[in-house]
Amino acid sequence: MISRPAMAFAALFLAGATNLPNKGEPAISDQTQRSGGPIDPDQARLQFDHADLRFEVLPETEELRGLATLRFTAKAPLSRLVIDLDRNIAPTAVAIDGSQLPATSFADPDGRLTITLPRIFATGESVTAAITYGGTPHVAVRAPWDDGMVWSKTPDGRTWFATTAEGYGCDLFWPCLDFPTGEPKSVTLHITVPKGLKAPSNGKLLGIDTLPDGRTTWNWSARQPNTYGIALNVGPYEEMSGIYKSRFGNEIPMFYWYLPGEEEKARALFAEFAPTLDFFESEIGPYPFGDEKLGVVETPHKGMEHQTINAYGNDYAKAPEGFDWLFQHEFAHEYFGNQLTAADWDDYWLHEGYGTYMQPWYGQWREGNARYATMLDDERNKIANLRPVISDRVRTEEEVYETDKGGPGQDIYYKGSWMLHTLRGLIGDDAFRKVTRLAVYGRLDPKPGNFAPRYGSTPEYEGFVKQVTGKDYGWFFDVYLRRAALPELVETRTDDVLTLTWKAPDGLPFPMPVEVQVDGKLARLAMAGGRESLAVPRAAHVVIDPNARVLKRSRAIEAYRAWQARKK
């Protein structure tokens, strides 16, 4: 994801640890602004089976009207439904299993819709709620760093509209369960837009209906989408398409929706789709949504990992690595975010650490180690080490992305990426690929059709590393994920002996092997007890960790960051 302020990053996913207040109009409640955290007991009783979402976009008045038909199965006896929905688009009618409820049976005072059911639904029973709602939805000020509707115009003055909801959540524009494991098993979308506009969205296109007044309704079907990954995109788009013949034997449709007049630039970006797919399928495994599409849409905001319809607003920027980092980063989230969804916001380094690491890994795959090292070095200078990456407790989105709320902020991106680089060097390429494959698919032999979107967590990931390697690397994760400070490698040299000692935060054990280059010859110290000595000639030239395989404290980078802060 590109995300909000503390989610920062390079021009965008690099903005640092600033924190945006609740901005935009109409104002939203604290409940709507919060995403994740402890799950409401009533919501924990719900298995979300299906959502049928009908939207009507009204650009002239910047309004949104909707009818959401939500089907749940009771995991425990139900007397009421508790559903997240911004009060700015409050419900006007609710029906349960086809029967209209009186207005006194539902209320949405602070952005949490509570529906009193006409009877108790027993465990295992299904209940369907049809919710009619609408109004003036919250408008983002600086999407995607804050969330909401983005009403814009194309250069020739036509409507250009998009949604983004990663931070505040899906309840900004449809009634949902606003926590990471609140994904419905399937979703159908029906998006009605003014004449001449198109509405590319998630999943597979079922068809386009033309209404008597010239408006069109775009019908889509998606399986188990990430809730904030459901997106509306409306504009006078032109479409580019093609087929990718997968190394796994299936054919994957590819689509790019772009603004008129940009065909040449659009073709250059579209040309990156197939090579990027080939990299991910080669190094990770089958594209998770090959039966739907690889979809990208140009948006009036920077970008976001909306499942099978990734938002792109990077202005076709060129870069020395020769590929569009934003497209590649958001596409990475089809694997790390949409296929593998973190079970709690506390685990979102699984999305962003991997999503960020895939850019230098792709650079290495394309051009070799020099490009890999260059891109990793750029990321290394952005690691802040202000807070631990994880807390091992249930957290909200803001408690992760905002440093003033105790979160790691952008370290889930850059420190996460460097931690993965270090882990890959520690356990080896083959083991690292296996661990990654288990995390993404839950199995080592993924093939189209034998896996489904899944939830993952940090403890599970640690277990995968142990499963693949046969070793317990708890010391590794305790230092890199559960402590803010980096381990420091202390060097002591006497006449003919070099001694290296790891100094880890809180005195934790850290038996991280280290490479040492002595007069051009490379040696590897096991550092089994966190300390080891090596005989070296008195006049020898010594370079510690010459290939930068290990994430460790750098006093030079600390001085550089302090100097940067003073300049601001």
Coordinates of C-alpha atoms in Angstrom, one line a residue:
M1 CA 0.0 0.0 0.0
I2 CA 1.1 3.5 -0.3
S3 CA -0.9 4.8 2.4
R4 CA -1.1 7.5 4.9
P5 CA 1.5 9.8 6.4
A6 CA 3.5 7.7 8.7
M7 CA 3.1 5.2 6.0
A8 CA 5.3 7.3 3.8
F9 CA 7.6 6.5 1.1
A10 CA 9.9 7.9 -1.5
A11 CA 8.0 10.7 -3.0
L12 CA 5.1 9.1 -1.5
F13 CA 5.7 6.0 0.3
L14 CA 8.5 7.9 1.7
A15 CA 7.1 10.9 3.4
G16 CA 8.5 10.2 6.8
A17 CA 6.7 10.0 10.1
T18 CA 4.4 13.0 9.9
N19 CA 0.9 12.3 11.1
L20 CA -2.2 13.7 9.4
P21 CA -5.1 14.8 11.6
N22 CA -8.6 13.8 10.7
K23 CA -9.1 16.0 7.7
G24 CA -11.6 16.5 5.0
E25 CA -15.4 17.0 4.9
P26 CA -17.8 15.9 6.0
A27 CA -16.1 15.0 9.3
I28 CA -16.0 11.4 10.4
S29 CA -16.4 10.0 13.9
D30 CA -13.5 8.5 15.8
Q31 CA -15.2 5.1 15.3
T32 CA -15.1 5.5 11.5
Q33 CA -11.5 6.8 11.5
R34 CA -10.4 3.7 13.5
S35 CA -9.7 0.6 11.6
G36 CA -8.9 -2.7 13.3
G37 CA -8.2 -3.1 17.0
P38 CA -10.1 -5.5 19.3
I39 CA -13.0 -7.1 17.4
D40 CA -16.5 -6.2 18.7
P41 CA -18.0 -9.3 20.3
D42 CA -21.1 -9.1 18.2
Q43 CA -19.0 -8.9 15.0
A44 CA -16.9 -11.9 16.1
R45 CA -20.1 -14.0 15.9
L46 CA -20.3 -13.3 12.1
Q47 CA -18.9 -15.3 9.2
F48 CA -19.1 -13.0 6.3
D49 CA -20.3 -15.1 3.3
H50 CA -21.1 -12.6 0.5
A51 CA -21.6 -9.0 -0.2
D52 CA -23.7 -7.7 -3.1
L53 CA -22.9 -4.0 -3.4
R54 CA -24.8 -1.6 -5.6
F55 CA -23.4 1.9 -6.0
E56 CA -24.7 5.0 -7.8
V57 CA -22.1 7.7 -8.3
L58 CA -23.5 11.3 -8.6
P59 CA -20.6 13.5 -9.6
E60 CA -22.6 16.7 -9.9
T61 CA -23.5 16.7 -6.2
E62 CA -20.6 14.5 -5.1
E63 CA -23.0 12.0 -3.5
L64 CA -23.0 8.3 -3.3
R65 CA -26.1 6.0 -3.0
G66 CA -25.9 2.4 -2.2
L67 CA -27.7 -0.8 -1.6
A68 CA -25.6 -3.5 0.2
T69 CA -27.0 -7.0 0.6
L70 CA -24.8 -8.8 3.1
R71 CA -25.1 -12.5 3.9
F72 CA -23.7 -13.8 7.2
T73 CA -23.6 -17.2 8.9
A74 CA -23.9 -17.1 12.7
K75 CA -20.9 -18.6 14.5
A76 CA -22.9 -18.1 17.8
P77 CA -26.5 -17.2 18.5
L78 CA -27.3 -13.7 17.0
S79 CA -29.8 -11.2 18.3
R80 CA -28.3 -8.2 16.4
L81 CA -26.0 -7.3 13.6
V82 CA -23.2 -4.8 14.3
I83 CA -21.8 -3.4 11.0
D84 CA -19.4 -0.5 10.4
L85 CA -20.8 2.3 8.2
D86 CA -19.9 6.0 8.2
R87 CA -22.7 8.1 9.5
N88 CA -22.3 10.5 6.6
I89 CA -23.8 7.8 4.4
A90 CA -26.3 6.6 7.0
P91 CA -28.9 3.9 6.3
T92 CA -32.4 4.9 5.3
A93 CA -33.9 1.3 5.2
V94 CA -32.9 -2.2 6.4
A95 CA -34.5 -5.5 5.4
I96 CA -33.7 -8.9 7.0
D97 CA -34.2 -11.9 4.8
G98 CA -36.5 -9.8 2.6
S99 CA -38.7 -8.3 5.3
Q100 CA -38.4 -4.6 5.9
L101 CA -37.6 -3.5 9.5
P102 CA -39.2 -0.6 11.2
A103 CA -36.9 2.5 11.6
T104 CA -36.7 1.9 15.3
S105 CA -34.9 -1.4 14.7
F106 CA -31.6 0.1 13.4
A107 CA -29.4 3.1 14.3
D108 CA -26.0 4.4 13.2
P109 CA -25.2 7.2 15.6
D110 CA -21.4 7.1 15.6
G111 CA -20.5 5.1 12.5
R112 CA -21.4 1.7 13.9
L113 CA -24.7 0.4 12.5
T114 CA -26.6 -1.7 15.0
I115 CA -29.6 -3.8 13.6
T116 CA -31.9 -5.5 16.1
L117 CA -32.9 -8.8 14.5
P118 CA -36.6 -9.9 14.5
R119 CA -35.6 -13.1 16.2
I120 CA -32.6 -15.0 17.5
F121 CA -30.6 -16.7 14.8
A122 CA -29.0 -20.0 16.0
T123 CA -25.5 -21.0 15.4
G124 CA -25.1 -22.1 11.7
E125 CA -28.1 -20.2 10.5
S126 CA -27.7 -17.7 7.6
V127 CA -29.1 -14.1 7.8
T128 CA -29.2 -11.6 5.0
A129 CA -29.3 -7.9 5.6
A130 CA -30.2 -5.5 2.7
I131 CA -29.1 -2.0 3.7
T132 CA -30.1 1.1 1.7
Y133 CA -27.9 4.0 2.4
G134 CA -26.4 7.2 0.9
G135 CA -25.3 10.7 1.4
T136 CA -22.2 12.9 1.0
P137 CA -19.2 10.7 1.7
H138 CA -16.0 11.9 3.4
V139 CA -13.6 13.5 1.0
A140 CA -9.9 12.9 1.2
V141 CA -7.6 15.9 1.4
R142 CA -4.3 14.1 0.4
A143 CA -5.2 10.7 -0.8
P144 CA -3.9 8.1 -0.2
W145 CA -2.2 9.4 2.9
D146 CA -5.7 10.1 4.2
D147 CA -8.8 8.3 3.0
G148 CA -12.1 9.0 1.4
M149 CA -13.5 10.0 -1.9
V150 CA -11.3 11.7 -4.5
W151 CA -13.5 13.9 -6.8
S152 CA -11.4 15.3 -9.7
K153 CA -11.5 16.3 -13.3
T154 CA -9.6 15.1 -16.3
P155 CA -7.6 17.7 -18.2
D156 CA -10.5 18.2 -20.6
G157 CA -12.9 18.7 -17.6
R158 CA -14.7 15.4 -17.4
T159 CA -15.4 13.5 -14.1
W160 CA -12.6 11.5 -12.6
F161 CA -13.4 9.8 -9.4
A162 CA -11.8 7.2 -7.1
T163 CA -12.0 5.9 -3.6
T164 CA -9.2 5.0 -1.1
A165 CA -9.8 3.5 2.3
E166 CA -6.7 1.7 3.5
G167 CA -6.3 3.8 6.7
Y168 CA -9.9 4.6 7.8
G169 CA -11.4 1.5 6.3
C170 CA -14.1 0.2 4.1
D171 CA -16.9 1.8 6.1
L172 CA -16.2 5.1 4.4
F173 CA -18.3 4.0 1.4
W174 CA -20.0 0.6 2.2
P175 CA -21.3 -1.3 5.3
C176 CA -18.6 -3.8 6.2
L177 CA -16.6 -5.4 9.0
D178 CA -13.7 -3.0 9.4
F179 CA -10.9 -5.3 10.6
P180 CA -8.3 -7.3 8.7
T181 CA -10.1 -10.7 9.0
G182 CA -13.5 -9.2 8.1
E183 CA -13.2 -10.2 4.4
P184 CA -16.3 -11.5 2.7
K185 CA -15.9 -14.8 0.9
S186 CA -17.1 -13.2 -2.3
V187 CA -18.3 -9.9 -3.6
T188 CA -20.4 -8.7 -6.5
L189 CA -20.4 -5.0 -7.4
H190 CA -22.8 -3.1 -9.6
I191 CA -21.6 0.5 -10.2
T192 CA -23.9 2.9 -12.0
V193 CA -22.2 5.9 -13.6
P194 CA -23.2 8.8 -15.9
K195 CA -23.2 8.4 -19.6
G196 CA -19.8 8.3 -21.2
L197 CA -17.9 7.2 -18.1
K198 CA -16.5 3.8 -17.2
A199 CA -16.2 2.0 -13.8
P200 CA -13.3 -0.5 -13.7
S201 CA -13.3 -2.4 -10.4
N202 CA -12.4 -5.6 -8.6
G203 CA -12.4 -9.1 -10.0
K204 CA -14.0 -10.3 -13.2
L205 CA -16.3 -8.2 -15.4
L206 CA -19.8 -9.9 -15.6
G207 CA -21.2 -7.4 -18.0
I208 CA -22.3 -3.8 -18.6
D209 CA -25.9 -2.8 -18.6
T210 CA -27.0 0.4 -20.4
L211 CA -30.0 2.2 -18.8
P212 CA -32.7 4.0 -20.7
D213 CA -31.2 7.4 -19.9
G214 CA -27.7 6.5 -21.2
R215 CA -26.1 5.7 -17.8
T216 CA -24.3 2.4 -17.5
T217 CA -24.0 -0.2 -14.7
W218 CA -20.7 -2.1 -14.5
N219 CA -21.1 -5.5 -12.9
W220 CA -18.1 -7.2 -11.3
S221 CA -17.4 -10.4 -9.2
A222 CA -14.5 -10.9 -6.9
R223 CA -13.5 -13.6 -4.5
Q224 CA -12.5 -12.8 -0.9
P225 CA -11.2 -9.3 -1.5
N226 CA -9.4 -7.4 1.2
T227 CA -12.1 -5.0 2.6
Y228 CA -10.0 -1.9 2.0
G229 CA -9.1 -3.3 -1.4
I230 CA -12.6 -2.9 -2.8
A231 CA -12.5 0.2 -4.9
L232 CA -14.6 2.5 -7.1
N233 CA -12.9 4.2 -10.1
V234 CA -14.9 6.3 -12.5
G235 CA -13.7 8.2 -15.5
P236 CA -13.7 8.5 -19.3
Y237 CA -11.2 5.7 -19.5
E238 CA -9.6 4.1 -22.5
E239 CA -8.7 0.5 -22.1
M240 CA -5.6 -1.5 -23.0
S241 CA -5.6 -5.3 -22.7
G242 CA -3.6 -8.4 -23.4
I243 CA -3.0 -12.0 -22.2
Y244 CA -0.1 -13.3 -20.2
K245 CA 0.7 -17.0 -20.7
S246 CA 1.7 -18.1 -17.3
R247 CA 4.6 -20.5 -16.6
F248 CA 2.0 -22.5 -14.7
G249 CA 0.0 -23.2 -17.8
N250 CA -2.9 -20.8 -17.4
E251 CA -3.6 -17.6 -19.3
I252 CA -4.1 -14.4 -17.3
P253 CA -6.0 -11.4 -18.7
M254 CA -4.3 -8.0 -18.2
F255 CA -6.0 -4.7 -18.4
Y256 CA -5.0 -1.0 -18.0
W257 CA -7.5 1.8 -17.9
Y258 CA -6.0 5.2 -18.6
L259 CA -7.0 8.7 -19.4
P260 CA -7.6 9.7 -23.1
G261 CA -4.5 11.2 -24.8
E262 CA -2.0 9.1 -22.9
E263 CA -1.7 6.1 -25.2
E264 CA 2.0 6.2 -25.8
K265 CA 2.9 6.5 -22.1
A266 CA 0.2 3.9 -21.2
R267 CA 1.7 1.4 -23.6
A268 CA 5.1 1.8 -22.0
L269 CA 3.6 1.1 -18.6
F270 CA 1.5 -1.8 -19.9
A271 CA 4.7 -3.3 -21.4
E272 CA 5.9 -3.8 -17.8
F273 CA 3.0 -6.0 -16.8
A274 CA 4.1 -9.3 -18.3
P275 CA 7.8 -9.1 -17.2
T276 CA 6.6 -8.2 -13.7
L277 CA 4.2 -11.1 -13.6
D278 CA 7.0 -13.4 -14.8
F279 CA 9.3 -12.3 -12.0
F280 CA 6.7 -12.9 -9.3
E281 CA 5.7 -16.3 -10.7
S282 CA 9.3 -17.3 -11.0
E283 CA 10.4 -16.3 -7.6
I284 CA 7.2 -16.6 -5.5
G285 CA 4.6 -18.7 -7.3
P286 CA 1.3 -18.5 -9.3
Y287 CA -0.4 -15.1 -9.6
P288 CA -3.2 -15.5 -7.0
F289 CA -6.0 -14.0 -9.1
G290 CA -5.3 -15.4 -12.5
D291 CA -8.9 -16.5 -13.0
E292 CA -9.9 -12.8 -12.6
K293 CA -7.3 -10.4 -14.0
L294 CA -4.3 -8.3 -13.5
G295 CA -5.9 -4.9 -13.5
V296 CA -4.5 -1.4 -13.1
V297 CA -6.4 1.9 -13.3
E298 CA -5.1 5.4 -13.5
T299 CA -6.3 7.4 -10.5
P300 CA -6.3 11.1 -9.3
H301 CA -4.3 9.9 -6.3
K302 CA -0.9 8.3 -6.0
G303 CA -1.8 4.6 -5.7
M304 CA -3.1 1.7 -3.6
E305 CA -3.2 -2.1 -3.7
H306 CA -6.9 -2.5 -4.6
Q307 CA -7.3 -6.2 -5.4
T308 CA -7.0 -6.9 -9.1
I309 CA -7.6 -3.2 -9.8
N310 CA -4.5 -1.5 -8.4
A311 CA -4.6 2.3 -8.4
Y312 CA -1.8 4.0 -10.3
G313 CA -1.0 7.7 -10.2
N314 CA 2.7 7.9 -10.6
D315 CA 2.6 10.2 -13.7
Y316 CA 4.6 7.6 -15.7
A317 CA 7.7 8.6 -13.8
K318 CA 11.0 7.3 -15.1
A319 CA 13.7 5.9 -12.8
P320 CA 17.3 4.6 -13.2
E321 CA 16.3 1.0 -12.4
G322 CA 14.2 1.0 -15.5
F323 CA 10.8 0.1 -14.1
D324 CA 8.0 1.9 -12.4
W325 CA 8.5 1.3 -8.7
L326 CA 4.9 2.3 -7.8
F327 CA 3.3 -0.1 -10.2
Q328 CA 5.7 -2.9 -9.0
H329 CA 5.1 -2.1 -5.3
E330 CA 1.3 -2.1 -5.6
F331 CA 1.4 -5.2 -7.7
A332 CA 3.5 -6.9 -5.0
H333 CA 0.5 -6.5 -2.7
E334 CA -1.5 -8.9 -4.8
Y335 CA 0.7 -11.5 -3.2
F336 CA 1.5 -9.8 0.1
G337 CA -1.7 -8.1 1.2
N338 CA -4.5 -9.6 -1.0
Q339 CA -3.5 -13.3 -1.2
L340 CA -1.6 -13.2 2.1
T341 CA -3.6 -10.9 4.4
A342 CA -2.2 -10.1 7.8
A343 CA -4.5 -11.3 10.5
D344 CA -4.0 -8.1 12.5
W345 CA -2.6 -4.6 11.8
D346 CA 0.3 -5.5 14.1
D347 CA 1.5 -8.0 11.5
Y348 CA 1.4 -5.5 8.5
W349 CA 5.2 -5.8 8.0
L350 CA 4.2 -8.9 6.2
H351 CA 2.5 -6.7 3.6
E352 CA 4.8 -3.7 3.5
G353 CA 8.2 -5.3 4.3
Y354 CA 7.7 -7.8 1.6
G355 CA 6.0 -5.3 -0.7
T356 CA 9.1 -3.0 -0.3
Y357 CA 11.7 -5.8 -0.6
M358 CA 10.2 -6.9 -3.9
Q359 CA 11.6 -3.8 -5.7
P360 CA 15.3 -4.5 -5.0
W361 CA 14.7 -8.2 -5.5
Y362 CA 13.2 -7.4 -8.9
G363 CA 16.1 -5.1 -9.7
Q364 CA 18.5 -8.0 -8.9
W365 CA 16.4 -10.4 -11.1
R366 CA 16.6 -7.9 -14.0
E367 CA 20.1 -6.6 -13.7
G368 CA 22.1 -8.4 -11.0
N369 CA 23.7 -7.7 -7.7
A370 CA 24.8 -4.1 -8.3
R371 CA 21.2 -2.9 -8.8
Y372 CA 20.1 -4.9 -5.8
A373 CA 22.7 -3.4 -3.6
T374 CA 22.0 0.1 -4.9
M375 CA 18.3 -0.1 -4.2
L376 CA 18.8 -1.7 -0.8
D377 CA 21.2 1.1 0.2
D378 CA 18.6 3.7 -0.6
E379 CA 16.1 1.9 1.6
R380 CA 18.7 1.5 4.4
N381 CA 19.0 5.2 4.9
K382 CA 15.3 5.6 5.7
I383 CA 15.1 3.2 8.6
A384 CA 14.2 5.1 11.8
N385 CA 14.3 2.5 14.6
L386 CA 11.9 4.6 16.7
R387 CA 9.6 1.8 17.8
P388 CA 9.6 -2.0 17.5
V389 CA 8.0 -3.3 14.3
I390 CA 5.5 -5.4 16.2
S391 CA 3.9 -5.3 19.7
D392 CA 2.5 -8.8 19.9
R393 CA -0.9 -7.4 20.7
V394 CA -4.0 -6.4 18.7
R395 CA -3.6 -2.9 17.2
T396 CA -5.5 -0.5 15.1
E397 CA -4.1 0.8 11.8
E398 CA -3.2 4.2 13.4
E399 CA -1.4 2.4 16.2
V400 CA 0.9 0.9 13.6
Y401 CA 1.3 3.7 11.1
E402 CA 1.5 6.7 13.4
T403 CA 4.7 7.1 15.4
D404 CA 3.1 9.4 17.9
K405 CA 0.7 6.6 18.8
G406 CA 3.6 4.3 19.4
G407 CA 3.7 2.7 16.0
P408 CA 6.8 1.8 13.9
G409 CA 5.6 4.0 11.0
Q410 CA 7.6 3.6 7.9
D411 CA 9.9 1.0 9.5
I412 CA 7.3 -1.7 8.5
Y413 CA 8.5 -0.9 5.0
Y414 CA 12.2 -0.3 5.1
K415 CA 13.2 -2.2 8.2
G416 CA 10.9 -5.0 7.2
S417 CA 12.6 -5.1 3.8
W418 CA 16.1 -5.1 5.2
M419 CA 15.1 -7.7 7.8
L420 CA 14.0 -10.0 4.9
H421 CA 17.2 -9.3 3.0
T422 CA 19.2 -10.3 6.2
L423 CA 17.0 -13.4 6.7
R424 CA 17.6 -14.5 3.0
G425 CA 21.3 -14.2 3.5
L426 CA 21.1 -16.1 6.8
I427 CA 19.0 -19.1 5.7
G428 CA 19.9 -19.2 2.0
D429 CA 17.9 -18.5 -1.2
D430 CA 16.2 -21.8 -1.4
A431 CA 14.9 -21.8 2.2
F432 CA 13.9 -18.2 1.9
R433 CA 11.8 -18.9 -1.2
K434 CA 10.1 -21.9 0.6
V435 CA 9.3 -19.7 3.7
T436 CA 7.9 -17.1 1.4
R437 CA 5.8 -19.6 -0.5
L438 CA 4.4 -21.0 2.7
A439 CA 3.5 -17.6 4.0
V440 CA 1.7 -16.6 0.7
Y441 CA 0.0 -19.9 -0.2
G442 CA 0.1 -22.0 3.0
R443 CA 1.8 -24.7 1.0
L444 CA 5.0 -25.4 -1.0
D445 CA 3.4 -26.7 -4.2
P446 CA 1.0 -23.9 -5.2
K447 CA -0.7 -24.3 -8.5
P448 CA -3.7 -22.4 -10.0
G449 CA -6.8 -23.7 -8.3
N450 CA -5.1 -25.4 -5.2
F451 CA -5.0 -22.4 -2.9
A452 CA -7.1 -19.5 -1.7
P453 CA -6.5 -16.1 -0.1
R454 CA -5.4 -16.7 3.5
Y455 CA -4.6 -14.9 6.8
G456 CA -1.1 -14.9 8.2
S457 CA 0.7 -13.7 11.4
T458 CA 4.1 -13.1 12.7
P459 CA 4.1 -16.2 15.0
E460 CA 3.0 -18.3 12.0
Y461 CA 5.9 -16.8 9.9
E462 CA 8.4 -17.6 12.5
G463 CA 7.0 -21.2 12.5
F464 CA 7.5 -21.4 8.8
V465 CA 11.1 -20.5 9.1
K466 CA 11.6 -23.2 11.8
Q467 CA 9.7 -25.7 9.6
V468 CA 11.8 -25.1 6.6
T469 CA 15.2 -24.8 8.3
G470 CA 14.8 -27.1 11.2
K471 CA 16.2 -24.4 13.4
D472 CA 14.6 -21.9 15.9
Y473 CA 15.4 -18.4 14.8
G474 CA 13.4 -16.7 17.6
W475 CA 16.5 -14.7 18.5
F476 CA 16.5 -13.2 15.0
F477 CA 12.8 -12.0 15.2
D478 CA 13.1 -10.9 18.9
V479 CA 15.8 -8.5 18.0
Y480 CA 14.6 -7.2 14.6
L481 CA 10.8 -7.2 15.2
R482 CA 10.4 -6.8 19.0
R483 CA 13.1 -4.3 19.7
A484 CA 13.5 -0.8 18.2
A485 CA 17.3 -0.5 18.4
L486 CA 19.4 -2.4 15.9
P487 CA 22.1 -4.8 17.0
E488 CA 25.6 -3.3 17.0
L489 CA 28.7 -5.2 15.9
V490 CA 31.6 -4.1 18.1
E491 CA 35.1 -4.5 16.6
T492 CA 38.2 -4.9 18.7
R493 CA 41.6 -5.4 17.1
T494 CA 44.9 -6.1 18.8
D495 CA 48.3 -6.8 17.1
D496 CA 47.2 -9.9 15.2
V497 CA 43.6 -10.7 16.4
L498 CA 40.3 -9.3 15.3
T499 CA 37.4 -9.9 17.8
L500 CA 33.8 -9.2 16.8
T501 CA 31.1 -9.0 19.4
W502 CA 27.4 -8.5 18.9
K503 CA 25.8 -6.1 21.3
A504 CA 22.0 -6.6 21.0
P505 CA 19.3 -4.5 22.6
D506 CA 18.4 -5.6 26.2
G507 CA 21.3 -8.0 26.2
L508 CA 19.5 -10.4 23.9
P509 CA 21.4 -13.3 22.3
F510 CA 22.3 -12.6 18.7
P511 CA 24.4 -15.3 17.1
M512 CA 24.3 -13.8 13.6
P513 CA 27.1 -15.0 11.3
V514 CA 29.3 -12.3 9.8
E515 CA 31.5 -12.2 6.8
V516 CA 35.0 -10.6 7.1
Q517 CA 37.2 -9.8 4.2
V518 CA 41.0 -9.8 5.0
D519 CA 43.2 -8.5 2.2
G520 CA 40.6 -9.5 -0.3
K521 CA 39.9 -13.0 1.1
L522 CA 36.5 -13.7 2.5
A523 CA 35.9 -15.6 5.7
R524 CA 32.7 -16.4 7.5
L525 CA 32.5 -16.2 11.3
A526 CA 29.8 -18.3 12.9
M527 CA 29.5 -16.0 15.9
A528 CA 27.7 -18.9 17.8
G529 CA 27.9 -17.1 21.1
G530 CA 27.6 -13.7 19.6
R531 CA 31.4 -13.3 19.7
E532 CA 34.3 -14.7 17.7
S533 CA 37.9 -13.9 17.0
L534 CA 40.0 -14.2 13.9
A535 CA 43.7 -14.1 13.4
V536 CA 44.7 -11.3 11.0
P537 CA 48.1 -10.0 10.0
R538 CA 49.0 -6.7 11.7
A539 CA 49.0 -4.7 8.5
A540 CA 46.0 -6.5 6.9
H541 CA 43.2 -4.5 5.4
V542 CA 39.9 -5.7 7.0
V543 CA 36.4 -5.0 5.8
I544 CA 33.5 -6.2 8.0
D545 CA 30.4 -7.5 6.3
P546 CA 31.7 -6.4 2.8
N547 CA 28.5 -7.4 1.0
A548 CA 26.2 -5.7 3.5
R549 CA 24.3 -8.9 4.3
V550 CA 23.3 -7.9 7.8
L551 CA 21.0 -5.2 9.1
K552 CA 23.0 -3.6 12.0
R553 CA 23.6 -0.3 13.6
S554 CA 25.4 2.3 11.6
R555 CA 26.6 5.4 13.4
A556 CA 27.2 7.0 10.0
I557 CA 23.6 6.7 9.1
E558 CA 22.5 7.9 12.5
A559 CA 24.7 11.0 12.0
Y560 CA 23.3 11.5 8.5
R561 CA 19.7 11.3 9.7
A562 CA 20.4 13.8 12.5
W563 CA 22.0 16.1 10.1
Q564 CA 19.0 15.9 7.8
A565 CA 16.7 16.6 10.7
R566 CA 18.7 19.8 11.6
K567 CA 18.4 21.0 8.0
K568 CA 14.6 21.0 8.1

